[in-house]
Short mmCIF file of C-alpha atoms in Angstrom, two decimals:
data_model
loop_
_atom_site.label_atom_id
_atom_site.label_comp_id
_atom_site.label_asym_id
_atom_site.label_seq_id
_atom_site.Cartn_x
_atom_site.Cartn_y
_atom_site.Cartn_z
CA MET A 6 105.84 111.11 87.54
CA SER A 7 104.28 113.15 84.73
CA GLY A 8 105.66 110.86 82.03
CA ALA A 9 104.40 107.60 83.56
CA ARG A 10 100.96 106.10 83.18
CA LYS A 11 98.60 107.57 85.71
CA LEU A 12 96.87 105.28 88.18
CA ARG A 13 93.13 105.08 87.58
CA ALA A 14 91.27 105.69 90.83
CA GLY A 15 87.62 105.54 91.80
CA LEU A 16 85.73 106.90 94.78
CA ILE A 17 82.71 105.34 96.49
CA GLY A 18 80.63 107.81 98.49
CA LEU A 19 80.04 111.55 98.19
CA GLY A 20 79.36 112.49 101.78
CA ALA A 21 81.33 115.11 103.68
CA MET A 22 84.48 113.00 103.79
CA GLY A 23 83.92 111.69 100.27
CA ARG A 24 83.98 115.22 98.85
CA ASN A 25 87.31 115.85 100.55
CA HIS A 26 88.67 112.66 99.00
CA ALA A 27 87.35 113.79 95.59
CA ARG A 28 89.09 117.15 95.97
CA VAL A 29 92.44 115.54 96.79
CA LEU A 30 92.16 112.78 94.16
CA SER A 31 91.31 115.32 91.46
CA ASN A 32 94.68 117.04 91.98
CA LEU A 33 96.87 114.12 93.06
CA ASP A 34 100.04 113.77 91.02
CA GLY A 35 100.16 110.51 89.09
CA VAL A 36 96.47 109.72 89.62
CA GLU A 37 93.36 110.16 87.48
CA LEU A 38 89.99 110.20 89.24
CA VAL A 39 87.98 108.11 86.79
CA ALA A 40 84.54 108.23 88.41
CA VAL A 41 82.63 108.55 91.65
CA VAL A 42 79.93 106.15 92.84
CA ASP A 43 76.93 107.66 94.58
CA PRO A 44 73.25 106.83 93.90
CA ALA A 45 72.28 110.44 94.72
CA GLY A 46 74.63 111.86 92.09
CA ASP A 47 76.56 115.11 92.43
CA VAL A 48 74.02 117.45 94.01
CA THR A 49 76.45 120.39 93.84
CA GLY A 50 77.50 119.87 90.23
CA THR A 51 81.09 120.77 91.08
CA LEU A 52 82.89 117.49 90.42
CA ARG A 53 85.18 117.11 87.42
CA ALA A 54 84.73 113.33 87.30
CA PRO A 55 81.48 111.61 86.26
CA VAL A 56 79.21 110.24 88.97
CA VAL A 57 77.79 106.74 88.42
CA PRO A 58 75.04 105.02 90.43
CA THR A 59 76.61 101.61 91.14
CA LEU A 60 79.94 100.01 91.92
CA GLY A 61 79.47 97.79 88.87
CA ASP A 62 79.50 100.90 86.67
CA LEU A 63 82.82 101.96 88.17
CA LEU A 64 84.38 98.52 87.80
CA ALA A 65 83.36 98.41 84.14
CA MET A 66 85.41 101.56 83.55
CA GLY A 67 88.58 99.89 84.86
CA VAL A 68 90.34 101.19 87.98
CA ASP A 69 93.61 100.36 89.76
CA TYR A 70 92.28 101.30 93.17
CA ALA A 71 89.25 102.75 94.90
CA VAL A 72 88.66 104.90 97.96
CA VAL A 73 85.73 103.65 100.06
CA ALA A 74 84.03 106.58 101.81
CA CYS A 75 80.49 105.23 102.08
CA PRO A 76 78.71 104.53 105.42
CA THR A 77 80.57 102.08 107.68
CA ALA A 78 77.79 99.48 107.38
CA LEU A 79 78.58 99.15 103.66
CA HIS A 80 82.36 98.79 103.98
CA GLU A 81 82.33 95.00 104.04
CA GLN A 82 80.05 94.58 101.03
CA ILE A 83 81.91 97.14 98.93
CA GLY A 84 85.34 95.98 100.03
CA LEU A 85 84.68 92.31 99.28
CA GLU A 86 83.45 93.18 95.80
CA LEU A 87 86.55 95.27 95.13
CA ALA A 88 88.81 92.45 96.31
CA ALA A 89 86.95 89.92 94.16
CA ASN A 90 87.58 92.13 91.13
CA GLY A 91 91.29 92.65 91.82
CA VAL A 92 90.99 96.31 92.84
CA CYS A 93 93.18 97.76 95.60
CA ALA A 94 91.32 99.80 98.23
CA LEU A 95 91.76 102.60 100.73
CA ILE A 96 88.85 102.13 103.15
CA GLU A 97 87.79 104.95 105.45
CA LYS A 98 87.99 104.27 109.17
CA PRO A 99 86.70 102.30 110.89
CA LEU A 100 87.54 99.34 108.68
CA ALA A 101 84.14 97.78 109.40
CA GLN A 102 81.36 97.91 111.97
CA SER A 103 82.26 94.55 113.56
CA VAL A 104 85.29 92.38 114.23
CA ASP A 105 83.91 89.59 112.03
CA ALA A 106 83.33 91.93 109.09
CA ALA A 107 86.78 93.49 109.46
CA THR A 108 88.35 90.02 109.60
CA ARG A 109 86.64 89.00 106.36
CA LEU A 110 87.99 92.11 104.65
CA VAL A 111 91.53 91.39 105.83
CA GLU A 112 91.32 87.81 104.56
CA ALA A 113 89.85 88.83 101.19
CA PHE A 114 92.49 91.40 100.31
CA GLU A 115 95.39 89.37 101.68
CA SER A 116 94.35 86.23 99.80
CA ALA A 117 94.06 88.27 96.60
CA GLY A 118 97.50 89.81 97.14
CA LEU A 119 96.10 93.35 96.87
CA VAL A 120 97.29 96.56 98.50
CA ALA A 121 94.69 97.77 100.97
CA GLY A 122 94.71 100.33 103.75
CA VAL A 123 92.53 102.11 106.29
CA GLY A 124 92.02 105.87 106.39
CA HIS A 125 93.19 106.57 109.94
CA ILE A 126 94.07 110.12 108.99
CA GLU A 127 95.42 111.19 112.40
CA ARG A 128 98.61 109.23 111.69
CA TYR A 129 99.41 111.87 109.07
CA ASN A 130 98.78 114.85 111.34
CA PRO A 131 102.06 116.80 111.57
CA ALA A 132 101.82 117.19 115.36
CA LEU A 133 101.37 113.46 115.94
CA GLN A 134 104.07 112.51 113.45
CA SER A 135 106.52 114.77 115.27
CA LEU A 136 105.33 113.40 118.62
CA ARG A 137 105.92 109.81 117.54
CA THR A 138 109.43 110.63 116.29
CA ARG A 139 110.29 112.29 119.59
CA LEU A 140 108.93 109.41 121.66
CA GLU A 141 110.93 106.94 119.57
CA ALA A 142 114.04 109.05 120.23
CA GLY A 143 113.43 108.78 123.99
CA GLU A 144 112.89 112.51 124.51
CA LEU A 145 110.20 111.81 127.13
CA GLY A 146 111.98 108.93 128.85
CA GLU A 147 109.61 106.34 130.29
CA VAL A 148 106.00 106.96 129.20
CA PHE A 149 103.48 106.90 132.05
CA GLN A 150 100.16 107.93 130.53
CA VAL A 151 98.40 108.87 127.29
CA VAL A 152 95.28 111.03 127.60
CA THR A 153 93.12 112.04 124.63
CA ARG A 154 90.10 114.32 124.43
CA ARG A 155 88.00 114.39 121.27
CA GLN A 156 84.73 116.25 121.49
CA GLY A 157 82.53 118.55 119.48
CA PRO A 158 79.03 119.01 118.03
CA PHE A 159 77.07 116.06 116.65
CA PRO A 160 77.95 115.17 113.03
CA HIS A 161 74.56 114.71 111.35
CA ARG A 162 76.22 112.70 108.56
CA ILE A 163 76.69 109.74 110.96
CA ALA A 164 73.71 107.39 111.33
CA ASP A 165 74.97 103.80 111.40
CA VAL A 166 77.50 103.79 114.28
CA GLY A 167 78.00 105.51 117.61
CA VAL A 168 80.78 107.70 118.94
CA VAL A 169 82.98 104.70 119.78
CA MET A 170 83.31 103.44 116.20
CA ASP A 171 83.13 106.87 114.58
CA LEU A 172 85.46 108.94 116.79
CA ALA A 173 87.11 106.81 119.46
CA THR A 174 88.72 104.66 116.76
CA HIS A 175 90.86 107.72 115.93
CA ASP A 176 92.23 107.78 119.47
CA ILE A 177 92.67 104.03 119.73
CA ASP A 178 94.74 103.93 116.56
CA LEU A 179 96.83 107.03 117.23
CA THR A 180 97.62 105.93 120.81
CA ALA A 181 98.89 102.52 119.72
CA TRP A 182 100.77 104.11 116.83
CA VAL A 183 102.58 106.95 118.65
CA THR A 184 103.61 104.67 121.53
CA GLY A 185 104.36 101.57 119.46
CA ARG A 186 102.41 99.50 122.00
CA GLU A 187 99.22 97.43 121.87
CA TYR A 188 96.24 97.64 124.18
CA THR A 189 95.99 94.83 126.72
CA SER A 190 92.84 95.86 128.60
CA VAL A 191 90.02 98.38 128.35
CA SER A 192 87.17 99.55 130.55
CA ALA A 193 84.52 101.98 129.33
CA ARG A 194 81.29 103.75 130.23
CA THR A 195 78.92 105.18 127.63
CA VAL A 196 75.79 107.34 127.68
CA SER A 197 73.24 108.36 125.04
CA ARG A 198 71.56 111.75 125.34
CA SER A 199 70.55 112.61 121.77
CA GLY A 200 67.77 110.04 121.40
CA ARG A 201 69.72 108.09 118.80
CA LEU A 202 70.19 104.33 118.82
CA HIS A 203 73.91 104.54 119.48
CA GLU A 204 76.05 106.03 122.24
CA ASP A 205 76.96 109.75 122.26
CA MET A 206 79.70 109.78 124.89
CA VAL A 207 82.37 107.38 126.08
CA ALA A 208 84.94 107.52 128.88
CA VAL A 209 87.74 104.96 128.66
CA VAL A 210 90.46 103.67 130.94
CA GLY A 211 92.93 101.28 129.35
CA GLN A 212 96.38 99.79 129.62
CA LEU A 213 99.06 99.20 127.00
CA SER A 214 101.45 96.27 126.77
CA ASP A 215 104.23 98.14 128.61
CA GLY A 216 101.93 99.19 131.47
CA THR A 217 101.23 102.69 130.16
CA MET A 218 97.88 104.02 131.40
CA VAL A 219 95.45 105.27 128.75
CA ASN A 220 92.44 107.56 129.11
CA HIS A 221 90.06 108.61 126.33
CA LEU A 222 87.19 111.09 126.65
CA VAL A 223 85.12 111.21 123.46
CA ASN A 224 81.75 112.75 122.68
CA TRP A 225 79.83 114.58 119.98
CA LEU A 226 77.54 116.54 122.31
CA SER A 227 79.85 119.43 123.15
CA PRO A 228 79.77 122.94 121.63
CA LEU A 229 83.53 122.98 122.29
CA LYS A 230 85.52 121.31 119.53
CA GLU A 231 88.64 119.74 120.98
CA ARG A 232 91.26 117.34 119.66
CA SER A 233 93.98 116.88 122.26
CA THR A 234 96.59 114.20 122.92
CA VAL A 235 98.72 114.49 126.07
CA VAL A 236 101.58 112.07 126.70
CA THR A 237 103.16 112.26 130.15
CA GLY A 238 106.46 110.65 131.03
CA ASP A 239 109.58 110.79 133.13
CA LYS A 240 110.94 113.98 131.55
CA GLY A 241 107.72 115.96 131.18
CA CYS A 242 104.76 115.88 128.83
CA PHE A 243 103.94 116.48 125.20
CA VAL A 244 100.67 118.14 124.22
CA ALA A 245 99.52 117.69 120.63
CA ASP A 246 96.61 119.76 119.33
CA THR A 247 95.54 118.02 116.14
CA LEU A 248 93.10 120.78 115.18
CA THR A 249 95.97 123.25 114.76
CA ALA A 250 98.76 120.64 114.29
CA ASP A 251 100.71 122.22 117.16
CA LEU A 252 103.05 120.27 119.44
CA THR A 253 104.23 121.64 122.78
CA PHE A 254 106.65 120.14 125.29
CA TYR A 255 106.44 120.93 129.01
CA ALA A 256 109.70 119.92 130.67
CA ASN A 257 109.87 118.38 134.11
CA ALA A 258 112.23 120.49 136.20
CA ALA A 259 113.90 118.33 138.85
CA ILE A 260 113.19 119.42 142.38
CA ASP A 261 115.27 118.61 145.43
CA THR A 262 114.22 118.77 149.03
CA GLU A 263 116.12 118.89 152.28
CA TRP A 264 113.15 117.42 154.14
CA GLU A 265 114.26 113.87 154.83
CA ALA A 266 110.71 112.49 155.04
CA LEU A 267 109.98 113.57 151.47
CA ARG A 268 113.22 112.47 149.81
CA ALA A 269 111.67 109.21 148.58
CA PHE A 270 108.92 111.06 146.72
CA ARG A 271 109.62 111.57 143.01
CA GLY A 272 108.23 115.07 142.60
CA VAL A 273 107.93 117.23 139.53
CA ALA A 274 108.07 120.95 138.96
CA GLU A 275 107.30 123.23 136.04
CA GLY A 276 110.23 123.61 133.71
CA ASP A 277 110.75 125.05 130.26
CA MET A 278 107.96 125.06 127.69
CA VAL A 279 108.82 124.56 124.03
CA ARG A 280 106.41 124.96 121.13
CA TYR A 281 107.84 123.28 118.06
CA ALA A 282 107.81 124.75 114.58
CA ILE A 283 106.48 121.93 112.38
CA PRO A 284 105.95 121.90 108.62
CA LYS A 285 102.18 121.55 108.19
CA ARG A 286 101.00 119.62 105.14
CA GLU A 287 97.38 118.55 104.80
CA PRO A 288 97.04 115.09 106.44
CA LEU A 289 94.56 113.85 103.82
CA LEU A 290 96.93 114.73 101.00
CA VAL A 291 99.81 112.92 102.72
CA GLU A 292 97.57 109.89 103.29
CA HIS A 293 96.71 109.75 99.57
CA GLU A 294 100.33 110.18 98.53
CA ARG A 295 101.39 107.28 100.75
CA PHE A 296 98.64 105.03 99.44
CA ARG A 297 99.36 105.93 95.81
CA ASP A 298 103.00 105.02 96.36
CA ALA A 299 102.02 101.68 97.91
CA VAL A 300 99.81 100.82 94.92
CA GLU A 301 102.75 101.64 92.65
CA GLY A 302 104.81 99.09 94.55
CA LYS A 303 107.01 101.60 96.34
CA GLN A 304 108.00 101.37 100.00
CA SER A 305 105.32 103.36 101.80
CA ASP A 306 103.91 103.75 105.29
CA ILE A 307 100.18 103.04 105.14
CA VAL A 308 97.74 101.82 107.79
CA THR A 309 97.31 98.14 106.96
CA LEU A 310 94.01 96.29 107.18
CA ARG A 311 95.41 94.20 110.02
CA GLN A 312 96.13 97.38 111.96
CA GLY A 313 92.60 98.58 111.16
CA LEU A 314 91.24 95.24 112.39
CA ARG A 315 93.12 95.63 115.65
CA THR A 316 91.51 99.05 116.20
CA VAL A 317 88.05 97.57 115.56
CA GLN A 318 88.83 94.81 118.08
CA VAL A 319 89.70 97.35 120.78
CA ALA A 320 86.62 99.45 119.95
CA ALA A 321 84.46 96.33 120.24
CA GLY A 322 86.05 95.78 123.63
CA LEU A 323 84.94 99.27 124.72
CA LEU A 324 81.36 98.56 123.73
CA GLU A 325 81.44 95.17 125.46
CA SER A 326 82.85 96.72 128.61
CA ALA A 327 80.23 99.47 128.63
CA SER A 328 77.47 96.90 128.13
CA ASP A 329 78.65 94.37 130.72
CA GLY A 330 80.36 96.63 133.24
CA LYS A 331 83.57 94.59 133.06
CA THR A 332 87.19 95.18 132.20
CA ILE A 333 87.91 93.49 128.88
CA MET A 334 91.28 91.88 128.24
CA VAL A 335 92.45 92.36 124.66
CA SER A 336 94.63 89.58 123.28
CA PRO A 337 97.06 89.99 120.36
CA THR A 338 94.70 88.03 118.11
CA GLY A 339 91.39 89.48 119.22
CA LEU A 340 89.09 89.96 122.15
CA ALA A 341 89.39 87.37 124.88
CA ASP A 342 86.25 86.56 126.81
CA THR A 343 86.42 87.54 130.44
CA ALA A 344 84.11 86.85 133.32
CA ARG A 345 86.02 89.13 135.63
CA SER A 346 84.77 92.58 136.42
CA ALA A 347 87.20 95.32 137.36
CA GLU A 348 86.47 94.69 141.00
CA ASN A 349 87.16 90.97 140.69
CA ALA A 350 90.37 91.65 138.80
CA VAL A 351 91.66 93.84 141.61
CA ALA A 352 90.66 91.26 144.18
#
Protein backbone atom coordinates (compact mmCIF):
# COMPACT_ATOMS: atom_id res chain seq x y z
CA MET A 1 0.00 0.00 0.00
CA SER A 2 3.07 2.23 0.34
CA GLY A 3 3.12 3.06 -3.37
CA ALA A 4 -0.53 4.10 -3.62
CA ARG A 5 -1.99 7.49 -2.80
CA LYS A 6 -2.74 7.75 0.87
CA LEU A 7 -6.28 8.45 2.00
CA ARG A 8 -6.63 11.87 3.60
CA ALA A 9 -8.41 11.56 6.94
CA GLY A 10 -9.66 14.09 9.45
CA LEU A 11 -10.69 13.75 13.07
CA ILE A 12 -13.40 15.73 14.88
CA GLY A 13 -13.00 15.78 18.66
CA LEU A 14 -9.98 15.50 20.96
CA GLY A 15 -11.54 13.97 24.03
CA ALA A 16 -10.35 10.72 25.59
CA MET A 17 -11.60 8.60 22.70
CA GLY A 18 -10.56 11.21 20.14
CA ARG A 19 -6.94 11.03 21.28
CA ASN A 20 -6.98 7.26 20.82
CA HIS A 21 -8.32 7.74 17.30
CA ALA A 22 -5.56 10.30 16.63
CA ARG A 23 -2.91 7.86 17.82
CA VAL A 24 -4.16 5.09 15.53
CA LEU A 25 -4.76 7.36 12.52
CA SER A 26 -1.26 8.83 12.83
CA ASN A 27 0.25 5.38 12.27
CA LEU A 28 -2.34 3.74 10.02
CA ASP A 29 -0.90 2.29 6.84
CA GLY A 30 -2.25 3.99 3.74
CA VAL A 31 -3.75 6.94 5.64
CA GLU A 32 -2.57 10.48 6.33
CA LEU A 33 -4.12 12.33 9.28
CA VAL A 34 -4.55 15.75 7.71
CA ALA A 35 -5.96 17.70 10.67
CA VAL A 36 -7.97 17.50 13.86
CA VAL A 37 -10.97 19.69 14.69
CA ASP A 38 -11.30 20.88 18.27
CA PRO A 39 -12.08 24.45 19.42
CA ALA A 40 -9.91 23.93 22.52
CA GLY A 41 -6.85 23.02 20.45
CA ASP A 42 -4.23 20.47 21.46
CA VAL A 43 -3.74 21.15 25.16
CA THR A 44 -0.99 18.51 25.40
CA GLY A 45 0.96 19.66 22.35
CA THR A 46 1.69 16.06 21.39
CA LEU A 47 -0.21 15.73 18.11
CA ARG A 48 1.66 15.50 14.82
CA ALA A 49 -1.29 16.86 12.82
CA PRO A 50 -2.48 20.49 13.01
CA VAL A 51 -5.53 21.28 15.12
CA VAL A 52 -8.14 23.59 13.56
CA PRO A 53 -11.11 25.22 15.30
CA THR A 54 -13.97 24.41 12.89
CA LEU A 55 -15.20 21.67 10.59
CA GLY A 56 -15.14 24.19 7.74
CA ASP A 57 -11.38 24.53 8.19
CA LEU A 58 -10.96 20.78 7.86
CA LEU A 59 -13.19 20.54 4.80
CA ALA A 60 -11.20 23.30 3.10
CA MET A 61 -8.08 21.14 3.42
CA GLY A 62 -9.71 18.28 1.50
CA VAL A 63 -10.32 14.91 3.14
CA ASP A 64 -11.56 11.51 1.93
CA TYR A 65 -13.10 10.59 5.26
CA ALA A 66 -13.48 11.83 8.81
CA VAL A 67 -13.75 10.20 12.22
CA VAL A 68 -16.43 11.82 14.38
CA ALA A 69 -15.46 11.58 18.07
CA CYS A 70 -17.21 14.67 19.41
CA PRO A 71 -20.05 14.57 22.01
CA THR A 72 -23.06 12.48 20.92
CA ALA A 73 -25.32 15.55 20.80
CA LEU A 74 -23.20 16.91 17.92
CA HIS A 75 -23.11 13.75 15.82
CA GLU A 76 -26.11 14.67 13.69
CA GLN A 77 -24.95 18.20 12.90
CA ILE A 78 -21.40 17.14 12.08
CA GLY A 79 -22.46 14.04 10.17
CA LEU A 80 -24.96 15.87 7.98
CA GLU A 81 -22.35 18.47 7.07
CA LEU A 82 -19.85 15.77 6.14
CA ALA A 83 -22.43 13.99 3.98
CA ALA A 84 -23.38 17.26 2.26
CA ASN A 85 -19.72 17.76 1.36
CA GLY A 86 -19.18 14.24 0.02
CA VAL A 87 -16.99 13.06 2.90
CA CYS A 88 -17.21 9.48 4.19
CA ALA A 89 -17.49 9.13 7.98
CA LEU A 90 -16.76 6.79 10.84
CA ILE A 91 -19.03 8.03 13.64
CA GLU A 92 -18.38 7.02 17.23
CA LYS A 93 -21.15 5.10 18.98
CA PRO A 94 -23.92 5.74 19.59
CA LEU A 95 -24.76 6.93 16.09
CA ALA A 96 -26.93 9.72 17.51
CA GLN A 97 -28.80 10.64 20.68
CA SER A 98 -32.25 9.91 19.21
CA VAL A 99 -33.90 7.61 16.67
CA ASP A 100 -34.94 10.56 14.51
CA ALA A 101 -31.42 11.99 14.41
CA ALA A 102 -29.92 8.59 13.62
CA THR A 103 -32.47 8.08 10.84
CA ARG A 104 -31.55 11.42 9.25
CA LEU A 105 -27.89 10.43 9.26
CA VAL A 106 -28.64 7.10 7.60
CA GLU A 107 -30.69 8.80 4.89
CA ALA A 108 -28.07 11.51 4.27
CA PHE A 109 -25.13 9.17 3.75
CA GLU A 110 -27.11 6.58 1.80
CA SER A 111 -28.58 9.18 -0.56
CA ALA A 112 -25.08 10.57 -1.16
CA GLY A 113 -23.69 7.10 -1.85
CA LEU A 114 -20.98 7.51 0.79
CA VAL A 115 -19.28 4.90 2.96
CA ALA A 116 -20.23 5.45 6.59
CA GLY A 117 -19.92 3.36 9.72
CA VAL A 118 -20.40 3.40 13.48
CA GLY A 119 -17.60 2.83 15.99
CA HIS A 120 -19.04 -0.13 17.88
CA ILE A 121 -15.56 -1.23 18.86
CA GLU A 122 -16.59 -4.37 20.79
CA ARG A 123 -17.21 -6.13 17.46
CA TYR A 124 -13.45 -6.08 16.96
CA ASN A 125 -12.60 -7.48 20.39
CA PRO A 126 -10.72 -10.76 19.83
CA ALA A 127 -12.75 -12.62 22.47
CA LEU A 128 -16.08 -11.64 20.93
CA GLN A 129 -14.91 -12.32 17.39
CA SER A 130 -13.89 -15.83 18.43
CA LEU A 131 -17.17 -16.26 20.31
CA ARG A 132 -19.22 -15.29 17.27
CA THR A 133 -17.30 -17.72 15.05
CA ARG A 134 -17.88 -20.55 17.51
CA LEU A 135 -21.58 -19.79 17.86
CA GLU A 136 -21.94 -19.74 14.06
CA ALA A 137 -20.24 -23.15 13.96
CA GLY A 138 -22.82 -24.53 16.40
CA GLU A 139 -20.31 -25.28 19.16
CA LEU A 140 -22.84 -24.26 21.83
CA GLY A 141 -25.87 -25.90 20.22
CA GLU A 142 -29.12 -24.07 20.90
CA VAL A 143 -28.52 -20.70 22.61
CA PHE A 144 -30.67 -20.10 25.68
CA GLN A 145 -29.44 -16.85 27.20
CA VAL A 146 -27.01 -13.96 26.77
CA VAL A 147 -25.97 -12.09 29.93
CA THR A 148 -23.70 -9.03 29.91
CA ARG A 149 -22.26 -7.02 32.78
CA ARG A 150 -20.60 -3.67 32.08
CA GLN A 151 -19.77 -1.57 35.09
CA GLY A 152 -17.08 0.71 36.42
CA PRO A 153 -16.37 4.22 37.75
CA PHE A 154 -18.13 7.26 36.31
CA PRO A 155 -16.49 8.63 33.13
CA HIS A 156 -16.34 12.39 33.73
CA ARG A 157 -15.96 12.98 29.98
CA ILE A 158 -19.66 12.08 29.46
CA ALA A 159 -22.16 14.90 29.97
CA ASP A 160 -24.81 14.71 27.26
CA VAL A 161 -26.19 11.16 27.58
CA GLY A 162 -26.80 8.59 30.30
CA VAL A 163 -25.48 5.10 30.83
CA VAL A 164 -28.00 3.59 28.38
CA MET A 165 -26.76 5.48 25.32
CA ASP A 166 -23.13 5.63 26.42
CA LEU A 167 -22.50 2.07 27.65
CA ALA A 168 -25.55 -0.15 27.12
CA THR A 169 -25.34 0.47 23.36
CA HIS A 170 -22.13 -1.61 23.44
CA ASP A 171 -24.03 -4.58 24.85
CA ILE A 172 -27.05 -4.15 22.61
CA ASP A 173 -24.89 -4.19 19.49
CA LEU A 174 -22.57 -7.01 20.52
CA THR A 175 -25.48 -9.23 21.61
CA ALA A 176 -27.29 -8.87 18.29
CA TRP A 177 -24.01 -9.31 16.42
CA VAL A 178 -22.63 -12.43 18.14
CA THR A 179 -26.00 -14.21 18.00
CA GLY A 180 -27.05 -12.98 14.55
CA ARG A 181 -30.50 -12.20 15.98
CA GLU A 182 -32.51 -9.00 16.47
CA TYR A 183 -34.20 -7.81 19.63
CA THR A 184 -37.97 -8.23 19.68
CA SER A 185 -38.79 -6.88 23.15
CA VAL A 186 -37.08 -5.06 26.01
CA SER A 187 -37.94 -4.15 29.59
CA ALA A 188 -35.70 -1.95 31.73
CA ARG A 189 -35.35 -0.21 35.07
CA THR A 190 -33.01 2.73 35.63
CA VAL A 191 -31.82 4.74 38.64
CA SER A 192 -29.80 7.94 39.05
CA ARG A 193 -27.59 8.33 42.11
CA SER A 194 -24.90 10.80 41.01
CA GLY A 195 -27.10 13.89 40.86
CA ARG A 196 -26.75 14.13 37.09
CA LEU A 197 -29.62 14.66 34.68
CA HIS A 198 -29.30 11.21 33.14
CA GLU A 199 -29.49 7.66 34.47
CA ASP A 200 -26.47 5.99 36.12
CA MET A 201 -27.64 2.38 36.20
CA VAL A 202 -29.83 0.17 34.06
CA ALA A 203 -31.03 -3.42 34.40
CA VAL A 204 -32.48 -4.97 31.25
CA VAL A 205 -34.47 -8.07 30.37
CA GLY A 206 -35.00 -8.67 26.67
CA GLN A 207 -35.81 -11.27 24.06
CA LEU A 208 -34.27 -11.96 20.66
CA SER A 209 -36.06 -13.08 17.52
CA ASP A 210 -35.30 -16.78 18.16
CA GLY A 211 -36.57 -16.63 21.76
CA THR A 212 -33.15 -16.24 23.38
CA MET A 213 -33.36 -14.46 26.75
CA VAL A 214 -31.14 -11.41 27.21
CA ASN A 215 -30.02 -9.70 30.42
CA HIS A 216 -27.87 -6.56 30.66
CA LEU A 217 -26.56 -4.99 33.87
CA VAL A 218 -24.84 -1.67 33.16
CA ASN A 219 -23.67 1.12 35.45
CA TRP A 220 -20.89 3.63 35.93
CA LEU A 221 -21.12 3.83 39.73
CA SER A 222 -19.03 0.78 40.62
CA PRO A 223 -15.38 0.77 41.76
CA LEU A 224 -15.19 -2.66 40.11
CA LYS A 225 -14.52 -2.45 36.38
CA GLU A 226 -16.15 -5.37 34.62
CA ARG A 227 -16.83 -6.24 31.00
CA SER A 228 -18.36 -9.70 30.79
CA THR A 229 -20.47 -11.52 28.20
CA VAL A 230 -21.83 -14.97 29.09
CA VAL A 231 -23.67 -17.04 26.49
CA THR A 232 -25.38 -20.18 27.80
CA GLY A 233 -26.68 -22.93 25.58
CA ASP A 234 -27.38 -26.61 25.19
CA LYS A 235 -23.73 -27.69 25.32
CA GLY A 236 -22.44 -25.35 28.02
CA CYS A 237 -21.52 -21.70 28.21
CA PHE A 238 -18.97 -19.28 26.82
CA VAL A 239 -17.57 -16.50 29.00
CA ALA A 240 -15.91 -13.59 27.21
CA ASP A 241 -13.94 -11.04 29.23
CA THR A 242 -13.52 -8.09 26.90
CA LEU A 243 -11.15 -6.27 29.26
CA THR A 244 -8.54 -9.01 28.84
CA ALA A 245 -9.87 -10.41 25.51
CA ASP A 246 -10.09 -13.88 27.06
CA LEU A 247 -12.65 -16.50 26.02
CA THR A 248 -13.43 -19.54 28.17
CA PHE A 249 -15.76 -22.45 27.47
CA TYR A 250 -17.44 -24.40 30.28
CA ALA A 251 -18.74 -27.68 28.89
CA ASN A 252 -22.01 -29.22 29.99
CA ALA A 253 -21.28 -32.76 31.15
CA ALA A 254 -24.32 -34.97 30.58
CA ILE A 255 -25.73 -36.49 33.73
CA ASP A 256 -27.90 -39.57 33.94
CA THR A 257 -30.12 -40.61 36.79
CA GLU A 258 -31.71 -43.89 37.76
CA TRP A 259 -34.43 -42.05 39.68
CA GLU A 260 -37.45 -42.45 37.44
CA ALA A 261 -39.19 -39.31 38.74
CA LEU A 262 -36.29 -37.13 37.62
CA ARG A 263 -35.66 -38.65 34.19
CA ALA A 264 -37.68 -35.94 32.44
CA PHE A 265 -35.52 -33.17 33.90
CA ARG A 266 -32.76 -31.96 31.57
CA GLY A 267 -30.00 -31.47 34.10
CA VAL A 268 -26.49 -30.16 33.67
CA ALA A 269 -23.22 -30.90 35.38
CA GLU A 270 -19.78 -29.31 35.37
CA GLY A 271 -17.63 -30.60 32.55
CA ASP A 272 -14.34 -29.60 31.02
CA MET A 273 -13.19 -25.98 31.03
CA VAL A 274 -11.22 -24.67 28.05
CA ARG A 275 -9.51 -21.29 27.88
CA TYR A 276 -8.74 -20.45 24.27
CA ALA A 277 -5.48 -18.98 23.03
CA ILE A 278 -6.55 -16.06 20.82
CA PRO A 279 -4.36 -13.68 18.84
CA LYS A 280 -4.94 -10.28 20.46
CA ARG A 281 -4.77 -7.25 18.17
CA GLU A 282 -5.95 -3.85 19.36
CA PRO A 283 -9.69 -3.57 18.54
CA LEU A 284 -9.44 0.13 17.63
CA LEU A 285 -6.69 -0.57 15.12
CA VAL A 286 -8.71 -3.37 13.52
CA GLU A 287 -11.76 -1.09 13.37
CA HIS A 288 -9.73 1.57 11.52
CA GLU A 289 -8.22 -0.96 9.13
CA ARG A 290 -11.68 -2.26 8.22
CA PHE A 291 -13.05 1.22 7.65
CA ARG A 292 -10.03 2.29 5.59
CA ASP A 293 -10.53 -0.75 3.38
CA ALA A 294 -14.22 0.07 2.94
CA VAL A 295 -13.41 3.64 1.87
CA GLU A 296 -10.95 2.21 -0.65
CA GLY A 297 -13.79 0.17 -2.13
CA LYS A 298 -12.59 -3.18 -0.81
CA GLN A 299 -14.84 -5.83 0.71
CA SER A 300 -14.78 -5.05 4.42
CA ASP A 301 -16.81 -5.81 7.53
CA ILE A 302 -17.83 -2.50 9.09
CA VAL A 303 -20.76 -1.58 11.34
CA THR A 304 -23.19 0.11 8.97
CA LEU A 305 -25.26 3.16 9.85
CA ARG A 306 -28.41 1.06 9.59
CA GLN A 307 -27.00 -1.32 12.19
CA GLY A 308 -26.11 1.68 14.35
CA LEU A 309 -29.66 2.98 13.92
CA ARG A 310 -31.05 -0.34 15.07
CA THR A 311 -28.96 -0.14 18.26
CA VAL A 312 -30.25 3.39 18.94
CA GLN A 313 -33.81 2.11 18.44
CA VAL A 314 -33.34 -0.62 21.04
CA ALA A 315 -31.66 1.82 23.45
CA ALA A 316 -34.59 4.21 23.03
CA GLY A 317 -36.84 1.28 23.88
CA LEU A 318 -34.95 0.76 27.15
CA LEU A 319 -35.43 4.39 28.13
CA GLU A 320 -39.12 4.25 27.18
CA SER A 321 -39.61 1.09 29.19
CA ALA A 322 -37.87 2.55 32.23
CA SER A 323 -39.99 5.69 31.98
CA ASP A 324 -43.36 4.02 31.43
CA GLY A 325 -42.87 0.75 33.31
CA LYS A 326 -43.87 -1.28 30.24
CA THR A 327 -42.35 -3.94 28.06
CA ILE A 328 -41.54 -2.40 24.69
CA MET A 329 -41.90 -4.43 21.51
CA VAL A 330 -39.17 -3.65 18.98
CA SER A 331 -40.18 -4.04 15.35
CA PRO A 332 -37.72 -4.62 12.48
CA THR A 333 -38.24 -1.04 11.30
CA GLY A 334 -38.28 0.74 14.64
CA LEU A 335 -40.03 0.99 17.95
CA ALA A 336 -43.66 -0.03 17.94
CA ASP A 337 -45.93 1.74 20.38
CA THR A 338 -47.35 -0.52 23.03
CA ALA A 339 -49.99 0.05 25.65
CA ARG A 340 -49.32 -3.28 27.30
CA SER A 341 -47.30 -3.51 30.44
CA ALA A 342 -45.36 -6.66 31.24
CA GLU A 343 -48.18 -7.80 33.47
CA ASN A 344 -50.79 -7.29 30.76
CA ALA A 345 -48.63 -9.10 28.24
CA VAL A 346 -48.44 -12.16 30.48
CA ALA A 347 -52.16 -12.03 31.10
